[in-house]
Coordinates of C-alpha atoms (C1' of nucleotides) in Angstrom, one line a residue:
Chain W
X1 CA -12.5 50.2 67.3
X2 CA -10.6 53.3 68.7
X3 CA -10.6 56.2 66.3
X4 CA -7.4 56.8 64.9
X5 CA -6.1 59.7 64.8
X6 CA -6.5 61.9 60.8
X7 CA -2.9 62.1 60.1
X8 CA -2.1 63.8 56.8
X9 CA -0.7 61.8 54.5
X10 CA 2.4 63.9 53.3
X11 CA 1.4 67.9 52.2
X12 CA 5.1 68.8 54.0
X13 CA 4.7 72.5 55.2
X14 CA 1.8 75.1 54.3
X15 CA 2.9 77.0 51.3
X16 CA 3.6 74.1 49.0
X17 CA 0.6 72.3 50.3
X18 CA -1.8 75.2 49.6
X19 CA -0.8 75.6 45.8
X20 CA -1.1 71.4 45.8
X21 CA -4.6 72.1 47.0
X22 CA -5.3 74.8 44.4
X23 CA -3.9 73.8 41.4
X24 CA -5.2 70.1 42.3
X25 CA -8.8 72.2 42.7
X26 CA -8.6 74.3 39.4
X27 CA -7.6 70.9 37.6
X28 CA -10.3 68.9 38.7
X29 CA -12.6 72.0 38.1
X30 CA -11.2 72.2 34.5
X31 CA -10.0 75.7 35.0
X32 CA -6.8 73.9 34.2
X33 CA -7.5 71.5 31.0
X34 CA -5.2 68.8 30.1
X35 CA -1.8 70.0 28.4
X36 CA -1.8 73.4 30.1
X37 CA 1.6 74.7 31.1
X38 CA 2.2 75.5 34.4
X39 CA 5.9 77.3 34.4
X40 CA 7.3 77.6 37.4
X41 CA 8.2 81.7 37.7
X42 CA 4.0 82.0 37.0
X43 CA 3.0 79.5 39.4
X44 CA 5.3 81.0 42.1
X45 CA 4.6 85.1 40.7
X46 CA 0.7 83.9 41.5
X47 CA 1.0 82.4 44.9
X48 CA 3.4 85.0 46.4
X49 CA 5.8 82.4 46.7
X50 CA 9.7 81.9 45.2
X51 CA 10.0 79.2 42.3
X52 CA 11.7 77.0 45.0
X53 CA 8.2 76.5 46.4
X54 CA 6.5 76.1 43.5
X55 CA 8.8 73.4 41.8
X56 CA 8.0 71.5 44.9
X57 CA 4.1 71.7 44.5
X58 CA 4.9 70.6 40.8
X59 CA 6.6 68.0 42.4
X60 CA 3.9 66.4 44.6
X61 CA 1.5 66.9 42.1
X62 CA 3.5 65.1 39.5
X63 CA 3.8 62.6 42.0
X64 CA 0.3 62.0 42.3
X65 CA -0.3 61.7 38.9
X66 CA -1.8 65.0 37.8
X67 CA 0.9 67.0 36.2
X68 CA 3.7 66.0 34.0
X69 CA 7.1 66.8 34.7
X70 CA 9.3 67.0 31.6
X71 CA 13.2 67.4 32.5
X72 CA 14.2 71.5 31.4
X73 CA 10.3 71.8 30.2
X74 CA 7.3 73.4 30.9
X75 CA 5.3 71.0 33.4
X76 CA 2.0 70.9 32.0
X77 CA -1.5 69.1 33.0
X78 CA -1.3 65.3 32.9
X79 CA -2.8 64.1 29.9
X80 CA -3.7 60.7 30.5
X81 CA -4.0 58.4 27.5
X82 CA -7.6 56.7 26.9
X83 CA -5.3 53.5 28.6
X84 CA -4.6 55.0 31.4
X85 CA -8.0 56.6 32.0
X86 CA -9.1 53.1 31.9
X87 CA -7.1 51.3 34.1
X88 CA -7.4 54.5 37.0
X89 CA -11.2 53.4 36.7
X90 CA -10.4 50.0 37.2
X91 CA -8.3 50.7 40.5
X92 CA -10.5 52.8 41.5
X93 CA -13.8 50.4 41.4
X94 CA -11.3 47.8 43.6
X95 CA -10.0 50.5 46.2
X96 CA -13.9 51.5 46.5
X97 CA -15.1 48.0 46.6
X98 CA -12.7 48.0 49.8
X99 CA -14.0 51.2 51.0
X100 CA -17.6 50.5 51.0
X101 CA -16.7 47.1 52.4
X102 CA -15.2 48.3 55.4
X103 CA -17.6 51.0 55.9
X104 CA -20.9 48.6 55.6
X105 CA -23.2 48.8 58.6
X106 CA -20.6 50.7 60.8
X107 CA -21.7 54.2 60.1
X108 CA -22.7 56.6 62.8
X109 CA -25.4 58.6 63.0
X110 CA -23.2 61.3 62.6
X111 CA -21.2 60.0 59.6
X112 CA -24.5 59.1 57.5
X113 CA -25.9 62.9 58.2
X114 CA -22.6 64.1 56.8
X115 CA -23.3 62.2 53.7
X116 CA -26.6 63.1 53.3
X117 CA -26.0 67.0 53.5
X118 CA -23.2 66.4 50.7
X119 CA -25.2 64.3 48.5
X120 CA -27.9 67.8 48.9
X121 CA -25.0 69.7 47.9
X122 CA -24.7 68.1 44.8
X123 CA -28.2 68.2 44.2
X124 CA -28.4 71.7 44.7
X125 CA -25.5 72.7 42.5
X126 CA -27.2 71.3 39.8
X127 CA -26.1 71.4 36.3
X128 CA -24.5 68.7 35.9
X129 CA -22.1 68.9 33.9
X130 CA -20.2 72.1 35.3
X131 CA -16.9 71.8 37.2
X132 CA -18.8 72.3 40.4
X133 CA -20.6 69.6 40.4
X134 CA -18.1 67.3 38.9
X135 CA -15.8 67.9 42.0
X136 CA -18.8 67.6 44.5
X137 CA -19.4 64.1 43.2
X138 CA -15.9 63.2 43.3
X139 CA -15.6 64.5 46.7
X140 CA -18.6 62.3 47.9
X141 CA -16.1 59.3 47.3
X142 CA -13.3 60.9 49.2
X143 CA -15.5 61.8 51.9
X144 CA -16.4 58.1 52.3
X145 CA -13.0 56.9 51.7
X146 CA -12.3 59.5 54.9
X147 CA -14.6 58.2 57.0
X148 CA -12.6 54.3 56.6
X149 CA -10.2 56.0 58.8
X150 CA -7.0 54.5 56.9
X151 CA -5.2 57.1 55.7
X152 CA -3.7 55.3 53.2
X153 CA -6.9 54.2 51.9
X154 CA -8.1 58.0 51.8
X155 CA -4.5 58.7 49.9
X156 CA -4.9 56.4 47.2
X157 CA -8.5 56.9 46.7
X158 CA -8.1 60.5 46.3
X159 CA -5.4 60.3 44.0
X160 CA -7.1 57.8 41.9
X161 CA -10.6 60.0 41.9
X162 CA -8.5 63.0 41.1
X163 CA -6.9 60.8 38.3
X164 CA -10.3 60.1 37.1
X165 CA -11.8 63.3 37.4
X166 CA -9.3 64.2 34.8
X167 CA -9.7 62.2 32.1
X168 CA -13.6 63.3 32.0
X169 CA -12.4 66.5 31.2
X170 CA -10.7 64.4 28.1
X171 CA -12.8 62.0 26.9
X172 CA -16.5 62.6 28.1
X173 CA -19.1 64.4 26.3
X174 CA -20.8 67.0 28.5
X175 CA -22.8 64.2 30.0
X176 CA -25.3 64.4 32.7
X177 CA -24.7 63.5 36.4
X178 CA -27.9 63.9 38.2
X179 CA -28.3 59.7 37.9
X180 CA -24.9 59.6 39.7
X181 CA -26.1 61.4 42.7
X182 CA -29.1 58.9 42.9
X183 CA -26.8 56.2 42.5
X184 CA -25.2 58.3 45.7
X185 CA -28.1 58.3 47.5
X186 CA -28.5 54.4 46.9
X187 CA -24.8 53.2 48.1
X188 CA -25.5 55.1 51.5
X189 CA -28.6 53.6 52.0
X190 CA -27.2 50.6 51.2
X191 CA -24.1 51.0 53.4
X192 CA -26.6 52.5 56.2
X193 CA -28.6 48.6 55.8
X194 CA -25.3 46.7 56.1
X195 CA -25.3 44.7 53.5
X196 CA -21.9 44.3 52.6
X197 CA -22.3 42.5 48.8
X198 CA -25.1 44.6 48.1
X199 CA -23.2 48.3 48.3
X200 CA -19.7 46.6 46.9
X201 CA -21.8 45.5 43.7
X202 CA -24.1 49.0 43.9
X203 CA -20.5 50.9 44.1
X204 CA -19.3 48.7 41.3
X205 CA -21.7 49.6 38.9
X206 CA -21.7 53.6 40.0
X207 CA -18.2 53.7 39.3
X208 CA -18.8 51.1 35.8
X209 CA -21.0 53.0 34.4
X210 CA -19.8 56.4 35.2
X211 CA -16.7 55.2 33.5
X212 CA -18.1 53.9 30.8
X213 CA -20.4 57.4 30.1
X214 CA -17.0 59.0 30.2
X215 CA -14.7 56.3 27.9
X216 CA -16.7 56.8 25.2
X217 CA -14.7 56.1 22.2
X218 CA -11.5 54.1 22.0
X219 CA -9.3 56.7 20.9
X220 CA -11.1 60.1 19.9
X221 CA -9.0 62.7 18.4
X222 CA -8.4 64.2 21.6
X223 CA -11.7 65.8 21.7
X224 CA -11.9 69.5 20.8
X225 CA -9.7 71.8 19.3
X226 CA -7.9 72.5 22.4
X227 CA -7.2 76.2 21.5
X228 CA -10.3 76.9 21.0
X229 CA -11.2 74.5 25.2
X230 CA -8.2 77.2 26.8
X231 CA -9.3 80.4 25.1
X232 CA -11.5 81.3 27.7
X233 CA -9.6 80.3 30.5
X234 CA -5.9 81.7 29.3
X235 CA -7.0 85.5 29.6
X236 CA -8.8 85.6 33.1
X237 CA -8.4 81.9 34.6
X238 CA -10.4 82.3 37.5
X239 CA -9.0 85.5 38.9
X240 CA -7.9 84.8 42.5
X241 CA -7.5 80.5 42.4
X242 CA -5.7 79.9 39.3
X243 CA -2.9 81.0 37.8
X244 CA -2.8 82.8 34.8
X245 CA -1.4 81.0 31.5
X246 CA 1.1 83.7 30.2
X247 CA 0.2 82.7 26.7
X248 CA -1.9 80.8 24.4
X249 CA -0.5 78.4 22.8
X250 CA -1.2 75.3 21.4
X251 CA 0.2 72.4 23.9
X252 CA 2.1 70.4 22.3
Chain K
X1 CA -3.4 45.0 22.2
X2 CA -0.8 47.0 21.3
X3 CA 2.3 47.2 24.0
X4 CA 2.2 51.2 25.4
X5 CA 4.7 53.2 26.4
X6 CA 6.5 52.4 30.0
X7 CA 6.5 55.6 31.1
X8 CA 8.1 57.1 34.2
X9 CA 5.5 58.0 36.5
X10 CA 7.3 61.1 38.1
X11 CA 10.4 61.4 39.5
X12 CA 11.3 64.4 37.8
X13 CA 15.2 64.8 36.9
X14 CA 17.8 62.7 38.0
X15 CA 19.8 63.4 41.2
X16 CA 16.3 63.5 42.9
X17 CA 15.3 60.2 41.4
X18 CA 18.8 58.8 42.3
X19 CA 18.3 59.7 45.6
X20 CA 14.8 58.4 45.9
X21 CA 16.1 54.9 45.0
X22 CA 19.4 54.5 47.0
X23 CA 17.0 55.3 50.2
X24 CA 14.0 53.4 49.2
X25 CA 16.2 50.6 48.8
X26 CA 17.7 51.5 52.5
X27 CA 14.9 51.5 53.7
X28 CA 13.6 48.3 52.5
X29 CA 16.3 46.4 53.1
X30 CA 16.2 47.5 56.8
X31 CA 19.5 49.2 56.1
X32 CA 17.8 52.4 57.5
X33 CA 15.0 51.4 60.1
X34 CA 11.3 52.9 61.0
X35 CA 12.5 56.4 63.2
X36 CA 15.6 56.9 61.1
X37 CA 16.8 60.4 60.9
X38 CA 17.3 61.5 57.7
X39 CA 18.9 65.3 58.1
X40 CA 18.8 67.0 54.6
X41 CA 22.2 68.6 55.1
X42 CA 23.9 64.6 55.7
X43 CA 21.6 63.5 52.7
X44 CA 22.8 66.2 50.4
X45 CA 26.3 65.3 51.1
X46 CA 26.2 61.7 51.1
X47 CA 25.3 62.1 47.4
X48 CA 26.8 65.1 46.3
X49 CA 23.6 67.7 46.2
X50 CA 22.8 70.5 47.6
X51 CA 20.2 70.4 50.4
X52 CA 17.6 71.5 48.2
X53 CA 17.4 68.3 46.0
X54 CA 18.2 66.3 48.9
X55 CA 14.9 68.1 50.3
X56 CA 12.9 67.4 46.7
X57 CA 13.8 64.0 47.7
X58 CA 12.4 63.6 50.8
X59 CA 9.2 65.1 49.6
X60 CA 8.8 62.4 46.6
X61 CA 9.9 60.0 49.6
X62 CA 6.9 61.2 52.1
X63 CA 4.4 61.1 49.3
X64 CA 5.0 57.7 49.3
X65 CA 4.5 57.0 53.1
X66 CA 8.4 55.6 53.2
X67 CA 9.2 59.2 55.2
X68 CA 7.8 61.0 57.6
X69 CA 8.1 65.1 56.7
X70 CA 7.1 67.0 60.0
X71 CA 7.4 70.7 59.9
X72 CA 10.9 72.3 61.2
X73 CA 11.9 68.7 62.4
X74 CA 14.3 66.6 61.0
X75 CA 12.5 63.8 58.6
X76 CA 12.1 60.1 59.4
X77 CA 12.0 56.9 57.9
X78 CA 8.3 56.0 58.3
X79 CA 6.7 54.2 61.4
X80 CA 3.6 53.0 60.8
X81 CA 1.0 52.0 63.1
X82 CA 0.2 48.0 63.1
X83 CA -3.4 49.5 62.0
X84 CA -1.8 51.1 58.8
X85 CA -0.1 48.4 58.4
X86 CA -2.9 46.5 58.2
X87 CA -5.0 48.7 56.1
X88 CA -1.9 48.6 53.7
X89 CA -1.9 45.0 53.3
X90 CA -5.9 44.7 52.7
X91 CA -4.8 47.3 49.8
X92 CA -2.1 45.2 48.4
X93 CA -4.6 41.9 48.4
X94 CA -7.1 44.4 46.2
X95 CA -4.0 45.6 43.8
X96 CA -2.4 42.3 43.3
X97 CA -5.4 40.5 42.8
X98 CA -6.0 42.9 39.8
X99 CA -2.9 42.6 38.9
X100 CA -3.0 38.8 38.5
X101 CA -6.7 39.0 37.1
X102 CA -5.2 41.0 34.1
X103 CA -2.3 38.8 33.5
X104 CA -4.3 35.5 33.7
X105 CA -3.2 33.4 30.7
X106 CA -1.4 36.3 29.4
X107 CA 2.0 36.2 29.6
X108 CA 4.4 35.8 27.2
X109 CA 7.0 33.3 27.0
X110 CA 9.5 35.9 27.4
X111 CA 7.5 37.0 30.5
X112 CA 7.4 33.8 32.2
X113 CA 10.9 33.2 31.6
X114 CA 12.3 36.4 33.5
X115 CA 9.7 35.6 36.2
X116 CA 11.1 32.1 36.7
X117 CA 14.5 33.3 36.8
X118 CA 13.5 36.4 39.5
X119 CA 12.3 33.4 41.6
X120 CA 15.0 31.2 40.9
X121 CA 17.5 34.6 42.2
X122 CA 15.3 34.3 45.4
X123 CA 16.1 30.9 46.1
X124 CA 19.5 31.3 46.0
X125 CA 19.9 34.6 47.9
X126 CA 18.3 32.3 50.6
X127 CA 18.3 32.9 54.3
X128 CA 14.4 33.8 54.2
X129 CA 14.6 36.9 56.9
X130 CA 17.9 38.8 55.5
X131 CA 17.4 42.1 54.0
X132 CA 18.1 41.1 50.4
X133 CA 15.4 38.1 50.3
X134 CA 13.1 40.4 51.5
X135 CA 13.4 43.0 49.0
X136 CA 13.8 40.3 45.9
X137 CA 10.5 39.0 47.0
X138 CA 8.7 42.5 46.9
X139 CA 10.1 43.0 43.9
X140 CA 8.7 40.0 42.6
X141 CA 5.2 41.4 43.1
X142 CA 6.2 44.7 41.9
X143 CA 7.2 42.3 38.3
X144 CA 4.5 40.8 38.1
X145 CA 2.7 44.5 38.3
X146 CA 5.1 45.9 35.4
X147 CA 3.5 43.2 33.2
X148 CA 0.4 44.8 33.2
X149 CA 1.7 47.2 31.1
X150 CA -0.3 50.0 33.4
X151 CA 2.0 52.4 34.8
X152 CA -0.6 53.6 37.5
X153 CA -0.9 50.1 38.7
X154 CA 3.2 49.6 39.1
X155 CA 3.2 53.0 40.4
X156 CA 0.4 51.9 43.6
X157 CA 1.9 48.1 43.7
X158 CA 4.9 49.5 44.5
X159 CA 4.1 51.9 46.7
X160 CA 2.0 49.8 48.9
X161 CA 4.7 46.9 48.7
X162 CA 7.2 49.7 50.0
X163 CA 5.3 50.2 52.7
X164 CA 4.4 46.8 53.6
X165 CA 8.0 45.4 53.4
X166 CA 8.4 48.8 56.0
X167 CA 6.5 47.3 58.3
X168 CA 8.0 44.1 58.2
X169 CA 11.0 44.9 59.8
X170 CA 8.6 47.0 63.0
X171 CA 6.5 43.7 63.6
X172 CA 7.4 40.6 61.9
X173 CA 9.4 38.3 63.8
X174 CA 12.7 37.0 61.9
X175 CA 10.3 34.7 59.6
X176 CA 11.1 32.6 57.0
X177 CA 10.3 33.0 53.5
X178 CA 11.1 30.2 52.2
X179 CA 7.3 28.9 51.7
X180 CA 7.1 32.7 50.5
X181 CA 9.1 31.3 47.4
X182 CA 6.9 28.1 46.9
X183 CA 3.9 30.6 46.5
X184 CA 5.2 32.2 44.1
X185 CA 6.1 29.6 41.6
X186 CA 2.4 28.0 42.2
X187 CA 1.5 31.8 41.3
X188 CA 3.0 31.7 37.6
X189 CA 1.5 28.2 37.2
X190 CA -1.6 29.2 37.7
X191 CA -0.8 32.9 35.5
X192 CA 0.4 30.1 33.0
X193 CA -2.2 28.1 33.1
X194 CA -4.5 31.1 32.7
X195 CA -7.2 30.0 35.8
X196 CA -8.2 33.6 37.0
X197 CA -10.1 32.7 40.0
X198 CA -7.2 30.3 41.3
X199 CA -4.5 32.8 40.9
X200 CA -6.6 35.5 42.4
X201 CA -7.6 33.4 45.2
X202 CA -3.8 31.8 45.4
X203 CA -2.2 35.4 45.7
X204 CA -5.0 36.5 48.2
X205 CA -3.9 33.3 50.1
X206 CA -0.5 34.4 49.5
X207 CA -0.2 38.0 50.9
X208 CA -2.8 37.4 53.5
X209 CA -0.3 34.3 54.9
X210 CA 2.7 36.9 54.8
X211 CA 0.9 39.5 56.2
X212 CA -0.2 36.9 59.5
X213 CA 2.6 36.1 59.5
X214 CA 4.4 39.5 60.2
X215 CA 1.4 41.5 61.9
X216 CA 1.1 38.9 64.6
X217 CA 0.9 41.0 68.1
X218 CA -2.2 43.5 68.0
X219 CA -0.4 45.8 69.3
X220 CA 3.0 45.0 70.3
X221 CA 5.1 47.2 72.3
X222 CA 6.7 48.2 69.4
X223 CA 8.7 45.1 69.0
X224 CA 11.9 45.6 70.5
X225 CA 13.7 48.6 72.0
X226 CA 14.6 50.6 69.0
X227 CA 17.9 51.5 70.6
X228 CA 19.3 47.7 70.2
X229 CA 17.6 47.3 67.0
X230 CA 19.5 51.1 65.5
X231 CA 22.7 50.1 66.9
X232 CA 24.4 48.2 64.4
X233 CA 23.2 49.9 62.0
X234 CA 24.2 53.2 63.3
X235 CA 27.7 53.7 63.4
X236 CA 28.4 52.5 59.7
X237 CA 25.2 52.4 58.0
X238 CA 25.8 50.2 54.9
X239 CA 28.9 52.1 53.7
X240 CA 28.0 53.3 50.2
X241 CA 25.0 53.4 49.7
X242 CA 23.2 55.0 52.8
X243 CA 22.9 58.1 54.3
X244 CA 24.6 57.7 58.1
X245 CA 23.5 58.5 61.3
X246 CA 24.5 61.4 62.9
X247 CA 24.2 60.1 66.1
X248 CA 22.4 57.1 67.9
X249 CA 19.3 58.5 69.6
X250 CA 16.0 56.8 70.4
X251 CA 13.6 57.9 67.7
X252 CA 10.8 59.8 68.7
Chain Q
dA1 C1' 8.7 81.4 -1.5
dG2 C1' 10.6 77.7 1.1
dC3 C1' 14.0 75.6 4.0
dG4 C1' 17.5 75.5 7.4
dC5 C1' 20.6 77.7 10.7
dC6 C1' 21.6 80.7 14.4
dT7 C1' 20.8 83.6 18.0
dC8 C1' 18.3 85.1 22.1
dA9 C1' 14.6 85.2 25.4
dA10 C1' 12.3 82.1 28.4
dT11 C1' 12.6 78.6 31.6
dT12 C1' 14.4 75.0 34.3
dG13 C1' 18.4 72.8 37.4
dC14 C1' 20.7 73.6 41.2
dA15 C1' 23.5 75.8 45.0
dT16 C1' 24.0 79.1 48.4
dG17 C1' 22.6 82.3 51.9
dC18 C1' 19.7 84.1 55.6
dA19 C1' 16.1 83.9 58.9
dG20 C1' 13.2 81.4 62.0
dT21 C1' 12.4 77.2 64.7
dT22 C1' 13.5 73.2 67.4
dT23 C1' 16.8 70.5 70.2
dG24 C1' 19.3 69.2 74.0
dG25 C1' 22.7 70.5 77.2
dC26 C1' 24.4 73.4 80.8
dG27 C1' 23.8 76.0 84.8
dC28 C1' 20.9 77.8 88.3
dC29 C1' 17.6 77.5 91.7
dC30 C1' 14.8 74.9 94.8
Chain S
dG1 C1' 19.9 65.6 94.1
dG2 C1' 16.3 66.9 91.0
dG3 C1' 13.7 70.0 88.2
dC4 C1' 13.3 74.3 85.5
dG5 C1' 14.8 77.6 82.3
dC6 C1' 18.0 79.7 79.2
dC7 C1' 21.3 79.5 75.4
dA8 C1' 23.9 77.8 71.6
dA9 C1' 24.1 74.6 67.9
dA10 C1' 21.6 72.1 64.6
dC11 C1' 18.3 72.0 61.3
dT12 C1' 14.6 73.4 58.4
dG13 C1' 11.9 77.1 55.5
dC14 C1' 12.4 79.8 51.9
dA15 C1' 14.3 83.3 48.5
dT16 C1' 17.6 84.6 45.3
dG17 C1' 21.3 84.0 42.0
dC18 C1' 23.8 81.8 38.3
dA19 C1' 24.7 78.3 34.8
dA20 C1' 22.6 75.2 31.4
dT21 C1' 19.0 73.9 28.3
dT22 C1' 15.2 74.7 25.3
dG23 C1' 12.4 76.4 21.5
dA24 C1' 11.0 80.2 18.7
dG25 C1' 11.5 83.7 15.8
dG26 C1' 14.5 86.0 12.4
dC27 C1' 17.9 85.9 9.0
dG28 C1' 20.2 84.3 5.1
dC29 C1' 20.7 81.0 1.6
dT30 C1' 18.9 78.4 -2.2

DNA sequence: AGCGCCTCAATTGCATGCAGTTTGGCGCCC
DNA sequence: GGGCGCCAAACTGCATGCAATTGAGGCGCT
């Protein structure tokens, strides 16, 4: 099986992909909760770029499922109903079944060290519950996704991990992830012994459980006040990766 | 279970949207083929925009693998590998099966009416290889996905039906899909009847059939000579609806 | 005081203009 | 005759400018 080569999936130019990759980064990280606007002129004052650019980030973004674009409104942070959140988790658990599936017993020695020094990383960002970590166990399933070699498989994975990765910042109580990484540790071993049924049902319960930790309640009233979630964040953001909210207000 | 909201997954305003459809709809009916130049000045004024929503376009267009977006070069229609192809169709199997898992003895009479009648609209636009059969039965699956009521799930369906039907017109032969059609009516009997396993294993059967019997070469030399394939199609495009060629040259 | 209208700042929708890059064609040299 | 290099045309990358829409605050009316 020739290695094919990594094309990138779309990410046109540089400038539009780079704010893609930040804003994508600060909304995962929840620097960037749900509902927060994200107005062009800011975005584009921010980057050092013209609104042109911007709108177009908005635009892939939206695309992938993480912003909402509203025609002559403010595009804000996808807020995905508890629905929604639930039927990303069950895509995803399919399009991982199929990852893991494909990847079972056909990892190098290279690949399976790679995986091992990330699964560290999350172990040694502990906390659990902070953004950091949060993104470094998403990441672990993108980096396996990756190392499928379809690029369409990485593609959809990402966006549906991203997608998921959201909604936590909606609906889950500040809930621990430390059992997720051993449940990392487990699907590589498994996936290192081969045995294909074993790491799709492994991966299947990972992803289960993780949703069902997050998907608590059916419909909770959206969770906190969320002017009292933004106030931190809608003075400083995070100084040089997000961009700054030019006012607090309630969204919505 | 109440019914939610269909929403519109992205595409933001309108001429961008428009846009989006006319040349997705090109492209899958083989009206524009894999290697097509697609020059954002001829786009913009085919429809009446500027270049920049023409460009918007083509960026919605490459996040969903139909275009290819290569910096300072003039954008493509999509030409995937037979190994992307193949990934995309081992996707599909994962999605649809979902798809019909969730709609297993679940449809509504209304449902399986317009079903009936989208299959009844293939069998008369018969002629199993032209253009227009191909894209009514893609859009049969992408149906069937809208029932779901799960806007990410029509949102991937689609995509990765998009990009299948793409690769028909690279490697399939001039097949018939007239047993395509039969599939598809023992499909919604077995939705009807509510048997899960069946109609999962029916529309695995199903796509993995079409998908042998388009990918059939490993590795063919990329079917015919794309000159005599463009030709035709080059000098008048389909009239009104697609964006023509500025001049016949072989792609790539 | 409460309610509604109206105006204006904020923001998006879109086109155009300019600069930089690629293309491919012509001419020159070997 | 064939290959190499230069040049103009074509095209993209991006910013800016203008018109249209929104929504929010202020004003007057009741």
């Amino acid at each position: 099986m020739a290695p094919r080569a990594a094309s990138k999936t779309a990410e046109s130019s540089d400038k539009v992909s780079v704010i893609c990759r930040a804003l994508r980064r600060a909304i995962i990280e929840q620097a960037l909760e749900p509902g927060a606007k994200l107005p062009e002129d800011s975005l584009g004052e921010r980057f050092g770029v013209s609104r042109t650019i911007a709108r177009h980030a908005l635009g892939q973004l939206a695309a992938e499922g993480l912003v909402e674009l509203r025609r002559n409104r403010i595009a804000v942070v996808a807020t995905p109903s508890w629905q929604e959140a639930r039927d990303a988790f069950d895509i995803r658990i399919e399009l991982e079944r199929l990852v893991v599936r494909q990847l079972a017993g056909k990892l190098t020695k290279a690949q399976i060290a790679t995986l091992n020094a990330h699964v560290d990383a999350e172990d040694g960002a502990r906390g659990g519950s902070d953004p950091v970590s949060i993104r470094l166990a998403t990441e672990f399933h993108i980096l396996l996704a990756h190392m499928t070699n379809s690029p369409i498989l990485v593609r959809y994975v990402s966006e549906v991990a991203y997608r998921c990765c959201l909604t936590l910042s909606l609906y889950s109580r500040p809930h621990s992830s430390e059992c997720a990484i051993n449940e990392h540790r487990a699907i590589i071993a498994a996936l290192v012994k081969g045995d294909e049924g074993k790491v799709m049902s492994l991966m299947h319960s990972h992803l289960d459980s993780v949703a069902s930790r997050a998907l608590v309640a059916p419909a909770p009233q959206r969770g906190r006040d969320l002017l009292d979630i933004l106030a931190p964040y809608a003075e400083e953001g995070d100084g040089d990766r997000v961009v700054k909210l030019p006012k607090v207000v309630r969204a919505r």
